[in-house]
């Protein structure tokens, strides 16, 4: 899914995950326009495209008009993943979490946030590690396990600022292909001593 937020809430990818909101406010963005996220949370209904799987990636630009005072979510699917600003007592930096039976460990950004600056953010999970890239500064932590899909919607904001060019990529394999790969591995190992 890809929402450029250029005056509307349309998903311009072929997936059609348009955001239905009673009212949305737009302002100057990093490129074109951005959605103002100060007071309203945007919600997209649950869909397999948003479920956590190896290869999952969130990419966006965020601008803070003021620094958040506590835990502040930018993008979240409750029970599966969240891209957030940590509270001040945890450094006040961006962090990316995936829930694989527990939320920790997370990956924290290496640079502090400041109001009045655009941040290009790429958060991803490849099945083995979490990576968070903020304006070219990359941090990584090992994180493997099996995600459990939830029926929660995808939520965006609210936070004091603007969000631009939100892209969510999820190239997960269908379950049949995963099962076939596991069966192929078992067949290759058959007859070989452990």
Short mmCIF file of C-alpha atoms in Angstrom, two decimals:
data_model
loop_
_atom_site.label_atom_id
_atom_site.label_comp_id
_atom_site.label_asym_id
_atom_site.label_seq_id
_atom_site.Cartn_x
_atom_site.Cartn_y
_atom_site.Cartn_z
CA UNK A 1 0.00 0.00 0.00
CA UNK A 2 1.18 3.55 -0.70
CA UNK A 3 -0.42 6.74 0.54
CA UNK A 4 1.35 9.89 -0.78
CA UNK A 5 -1.18 12.12 1.13
CA UNK A 6 -1.22 14.69 -1.69
CA UNK A 7 -4.55 16.24 -0.74
CA UNK A 8 -6.37 12.94 -0.18
CA UNK A 9 -6.18 9.59 1.61
CA UNK A 10 -6.08 7.34 -1.46
CA UNK A 11 -3.85 4.28 -1.68
CA UNK A 12 -2.25 4.74 -5.10
CA UNK A 13 -0.90 1.17 -5.22
CA UNK A 14 -2.91 -1.51 -6.97
CA UNK A 15 -4.22 -2.74 -3.59
CA UNK A 16 -6.91 -0.08 -3.06
CA UNK A 17 -6.57 0.44 0.71
CA UNK A 18 -8.04 3.95 0.72
CA UNK A 19 -8.42 5.53 4.16
CA UNK A 20 -11.94 6.59 5.06
CA UNK A 21 -11.87 9.57 7.43
CA UNK A 22 -14.55 12.08 8.32
CA UNK A 23 -12.11 14.91 7.81
CA UNK A 24 -8.43 15.15 7.08
CA UNK A 25 -6.19 18.20 7.07
CA UNK A 26 -3.26 18.55 4.67
CA UNK A 27 -0.24 20.85 4.75
CA UNK A 28 3.06 21.27 2.97
CA UNK A 29 4.90 17.95 2.98
CA UNK A 30 8.39 16.75 2.31
CA UNK A 31 7.22 16.18 -1.26
CA UNK A 32 3.89 17.67 -2.26
CA UNK A 33 1.47 17.55 0.66
CA UNK A 34 1.35 15.62 3.93
CA UNK A 35 -1.47 14.68 6.28
CA UNK A 36 -1.59 16.57 9.57
CA UNK A 37 -1.70 14.00 12.35
CA UNK A 38 -2.00 16.17 15.46
CA UNK A 39 -5.54 15.39 16.59
CA UNK A 40 -6.96 12.51 14.57
CA UNK A 41 -6.01 8.88 14.19
CA UNK A 42 -6.41 7.42 10.70
CA UNK A 43 -7.61 3.82 10.49
CA UNK A 44 -7.37 1.24 7.72
CA UNK A 45 -9.36 -2.01 8.12
CA UNK A 46 -7.45 -5.23 8.78
CA UNK A 47 -6.18 -7.00 5.67
CA UNK A 48 -3.53 -9.71 5.03
CA UNK A 49 -1.44 -7.02 3.26
CA UNK A 50 -0.82 -5.46 6.68
CA UNK A 51 -0.05 -8.63 8.65
CA UNK A 52 3.49 -9.07 9.90
CA UNK A 53 5.66 -11.49 7.91
CA UNK A 54 9.37 -11.72 7.02
CA UNK A 55 10.16 -8.97 4.53
CA UNK A 56 7.70 -6.54 6.14
CA UNK A 57 8.64 -2.87 5.65
CA UNK A 58 7.27 0.55 6.63
CA UNK A 59 8.63 3.62 4.85
CA UNK A 60 7.50 7.20 5.48
CA UNK A 61 8.51 10.77 6.22
CA UNK A 62 7.54 12.38 9.54
CA UNK A 63 7.74 15.94 10.82
CA UNK A 64 7.16 16.91 14.45
CA UNK A 65 5.77 20.36 15.22
CA UNK A 66 6.61 19.70 18.87
CA UNK A 67 8.27 16.83 20.66
CA UNK A 68 5.89 14.15 21.96
CA UNK A 69 5.58 14.00 25.76
CA UNK A 70 5.03 10.24 26.07
CA UNK A 71 4.73 7.05 24.01
CA UNK A 72 3.52 8.23 20.60
CA UNK A 73 2.63 5.85 17.79
CA UNK A 74 3.21 6.82 14.17
CA UNK A 75 2.08 3.52 12.57
CA UNK A 76 0.69 0.53 14.46
CA UNK A 77 -1.19 -2.72 14.03
CA UNK A 78 -2.14 -3.67 17.57
CA UNK A 79 -0.73 -7.03 18.57
CA UNK A 80 1.68 -7.19 15.59
CA UNK A 81 3.97 -4.16 15.14
CA UNK A 82 4.47 -0.51 15.96
CA UNK A 83 6.63 2.37 14.81
CA UNK A 84 6.66 4.89 17.64
CA UNK A 85 8.46 7.63 19.50
CA UNK A 86 9.75 6.34 22.84
CA UNK A 87 8.88 8.40 25.93
CA UNK A 88 11.53 10.86 27.19
CA UNK A 89 12.67 8.44 29.95
CA UNK A 90 13.53 5.95 27.14
CA UNK A 91 15.45 8.53 25.11
CA UNK A 92 12.61 10.08 23.10
CA UNK A 93 13.91 8.40 19.92
CA UNK A 94 12.06 6.50 17.21
CA UNK A 95 11.66 2.76 17.82
CA UNK A 96 10.29 -0.20 15.86
CA UNK A 97 8.75 -3.24 17.56
CA UNK A 98 7.35 -6.54 16.31
CA UNK A 99 5.33 -8.88 18.52
CA UNK A 100 6.66 -12.44 18.34
CA UNK A 101 5.11 -13.60 21.62
CA UNK A 102 6.61 -10.52 23.31
CA UNK A 103 7.35 -6.97 22.18
CA UNK A 104 11.04 -6.90 23.13
CA UNK A 105 13.71 -6.55 21.96
CA UNK A 106 12.97 -3.48 19.89
CA UNK A 107 15.27 -1.50 17.63
CA UNK A 108 15.87 2.13 18.64
CA UNK A 109 17.07 4.92 16.35
CA UNK A 110 20.56 6.24 16.98
CA UNK A 111 19.71 9.92 16.50
CA UNK A 112 17.59 12.12 18.79
CA UNK A 113 14.46 13.74 17.37
CA UNK A 114 13.99 17.50 17.06
CA UNK A 115 10.89 19.50 16.26
CA UNK A 116 10.89 21.24 12.88
CA UNK A 117 12.90 18.59 10.99
CA UNK A 118 11.71 16.09 8.37
CA UNK A 119 12.75 12.50 9.08
CA UNK A 120 12.86 9.81 6.39
CA UNK A 121 12.10 6.53 8.19
CA UNK A 122 12.47 2.94 7.02
CA UNK A 123 11.53 0.20 9.49
CA UNK A 124 11.75 -3.46 8.48
CA UNK A 125 11.77 -7.01 9.76
CA UNK A 126 13.35 -9.74 7.61
CA UNK A 127 12.48 -12.66 9.90
CA UNK A 128 15.90 -12.58 11.61
CA UNK A 129 16.45 -8.95 12.54
CA UNK A 130 14.77 -5.57 12.97
CA UNK A 131 16.26 -2.59 11.14
CA UNK A 132 15.45 1.08 11.62
CA UNK A 133 16.90 3.71 9.30
CA UNK A 134 16.30 7.36 10.18
CA UNK A 135 17.72 9.91 7.72
CA UNK A 136 20.41 7.41 6.69
CA UNK A 137 21.42 6.41 10.24
CA UNK A 138 20.79 2.66 10.49
CA UNK A 139 20.42 0.56 13.64
CA UNK A 140 19.70 -3.14 13.83
CA UNK A 141 18.92 -5.79 16.42
CA UNK A 142 18.44 -9.55 16.13
CA UNK A 143 14.76 -10.56 16.33
CA UNK A 144 13.39 -13.88 15.13
CA UNK A 145 10.27 -15.86 15.83
CA UNK A 146 6.80 -16.51 14.49
CA UNK A 147 4.30 -13.67 14.23
CA UNK A 148 0.66 -14.25 15.09
CA UNK A 149 -1.74 -12.26 12.92
CA UNK A 150 -4.37 -10.12 14.62
CA UNK A 151 -7.63 -8.70 13.33
CA UNK A 152 -6.70 -5.20 14.50
CA UNK A 153 -6.85 -2.35 11.99
CA UNK A 154 -3.78 -0.46 10.85
CA UNK A 155 -3.66 2.89 12.66
CA UNK A 156 -1.73 6.05 11.80
CA UNK A 157 -1.08 8.68 14.48
CA UNK A 158 -2.08 10.80 16.19
CA UNK A 159 1.13 12.68 16.88
CA UNK A 160 2.02 16.38 16.86
CA UNK A 161 3.11 16.78 13.26
CA UNK A 162 2.71 15.59 9.68
CA UNK A 163 3.16 12.29 7.87
CA UNK A 164 4.11 12.06 4.20
CA UNK A 165 4.50 9.25 1.65
CA UNK A 166 3.59 6.23 3.79
CA UNK A 167 4.41 2.92 2.12
CA UNK A 168 3.80 -0.53 3.64
CA UNK A 169 5.31 -3.52 1.85
CA UNK A 170 4.61 -7.09 2.80
CA UNK A 171 6.02 -9.65 0.35
CA UNK A 172 5.05 -12.64 2.49
CA UNK A 173 4.86 -16.03 0.82
CA UNK A 174 1.55 -17.89 0.70
CA UNK A 175 1.32 -20.65 3.34
CA UNK A 176 1.35 -23.36 0.66
CA UNK A 177 4.78 -22.28 -0.61
CA UNK A 178 6.18 -22.16 2.91
CA UNK A 179 4.86 -25.67 3.61
CA UNK A 180 6.33 -26.92 0.32
CA UNK A 181 9.73 -25.47 1.26
CA UNK A 182 9.61 -27.24 4.62
CA UNK A 183 8.64 -30.54 2.93
CA UNK A 184 11.43 -30.15 0.36
CA UNK A 185 13.96 -29.58 3.19
CA UNK A 186 12.69 -32.72 4.97
CA UNK A 187 12.98 -34.79 1.78
CA UNK A 188 16.52 -33.62 1.16
CA UNK A 189 17.51 -34.62 4.70
CA UNK A 190 15.78 -38.04 4.54
CA UNK A 191 18.26 -40.87 4.87
CA UNK A 192 21.05 -38.62 6.09
CA UNK A 193 22.28 -39.05 9.66
CA UNK A 194 21.64 -36.09 11.96
#
